[in-house]
Amino acid sequence: MNADSTPPVLIDPYRRRIDYLRVSVTDRCDLRCTYCLPKGFKGYEEPANWLSHAEMARLVGLFVRLGVRKVRLTGGEPLLRRGVTGLAAALAALPGLDDLSLSSNGTRLAQHAAALKAAGVRRLNVSLDTLDPGCFARITGRDCLADVLAGLAAAKAAGFAPIKLNMVVQAGVNEDDVVRMAGFALEHGFVLRLIEPMPVGDTGRAARGIDLSAFGLRLAERFGLLPEIKGQGAGPARYWVAPAGGMSLGVITPMSQHFCAACNRVRLGVDGTLYLCLGQDDRVPLGALMRAGADDGELTAAILAGIAAKPERHDFGSQPAKIVRFMAQTGG
């Protein structure tokens, strides 16, 4: 690419501007959430195929030159990857990147929160599906709720605000804990986001969700929350907020009320595969191209070709068995 030329922005065939990239730094996770990974799963990517931090930074830099302004580090569990704070610092320094965030299950957050803040991570999303220790162990496969709560306390002490709690709501599993979670969020000034499970892999299809569109409205009324006109962050959530501040509630409804028309994101897997839609198989092997010797111009052309083929929407409703890969293999 000519250094003096103005690079094209990423506009897909449906006139959506793609300005958000989610980067999986590992497909490993230290939990086995029932809707994400099956017990005993061993189908992880070979470490030899993982992108190095330098390779990740190179690809992310190309996306930023093409107009991406928001990057989120994900997994699996990103804090399992050694040196992730160094990668965060390198990405935070990219000219043109406005927002660097990270998603975590919270089990290792107490050890890393301060370093992540110092590295330039601006926002945190923490997965937390329940405050009941027994239910937590049944969902995640581990009795480590105390570690997650300690991680949240450390993140709050490090100055992260707001901190978003992602709660995947499953019928007959944790739906009765939503009110308690809302009270916890109110007490600590967290943002609670309720998420419908998606049929990604066998585990995702086995999870039974509820319609959160109406549920979120009833919960907002219970806590005296008002609809927020402008959303918080780059995500698909619809929000309600407390008039005096101190609490926000969001719902993410890929099943009951999909948000594909406003999709602004793509995902980069740990091996450099660019996934264009969570609910489709369209992909671009950027990592393989890079390791085969592609220069920045060739990689940029591959990115543009991928965005030009981005699907209009997922087929979760009509073809729920279409996506066989598990969520952790794509990147959260």
Short mmCIF file of C-alpha atoms in Angstrom, two decimals, residues 6 25 32 41 80 88 103 124 126-127 139 154 177 207 219 222 228 261 288 294 308:
data_model
loop_
_atom_site.label_atom_id
_atom_site.label_comp_id
_atom_site.label_asym_id
_atom_site.label_seq_id
_atom_site.Cartn_x
_atom_site.Cartn_y
_atom_site.Cartn_z
CA THR A 6 -5.70 7.10 1.96
CA VAL A 25 -5.07 -14.83 21.88
CA ARG A 32 -15.71 -25.80 30.90
CA PHE A 41 -12.51 -31.42 25.08
CA LEU A 80 -3.92 -18.01 30.12
CA ALA A 88 -1.98 -5.20 25.08
CA SER A 103 -12.98 -10.28 27.98
CA LEU A 124 -13.22 -5.21 30.92
CA VAL A 126 -16.16 -10.52 32.90
CA SER A 127 -18.25 -13.67 32.43
CA ILE A 139 -22.02 -24.46 34.88
CA ALA A 154 -9.05 -6.15 41.89
CA ASP A 177 -30.40 -15.81 39.95
CA ALA A 207 -28.29 -24.85 26.17
CA LEU A 219 -36.29 -6.45 35.13
CA ARG A 222 -38.43 -3.69 38.72
CA GLU A 228 -30.70 4.46 27.22
CA ALA A 261 -28.27 -5.35 10.45
CA ALA A 288 -1.46 -18.97 6.85
CA ALA A 294 2.50 -12.41 2.17
CA ALA A 308 -16.53 -7.88 0.68
#
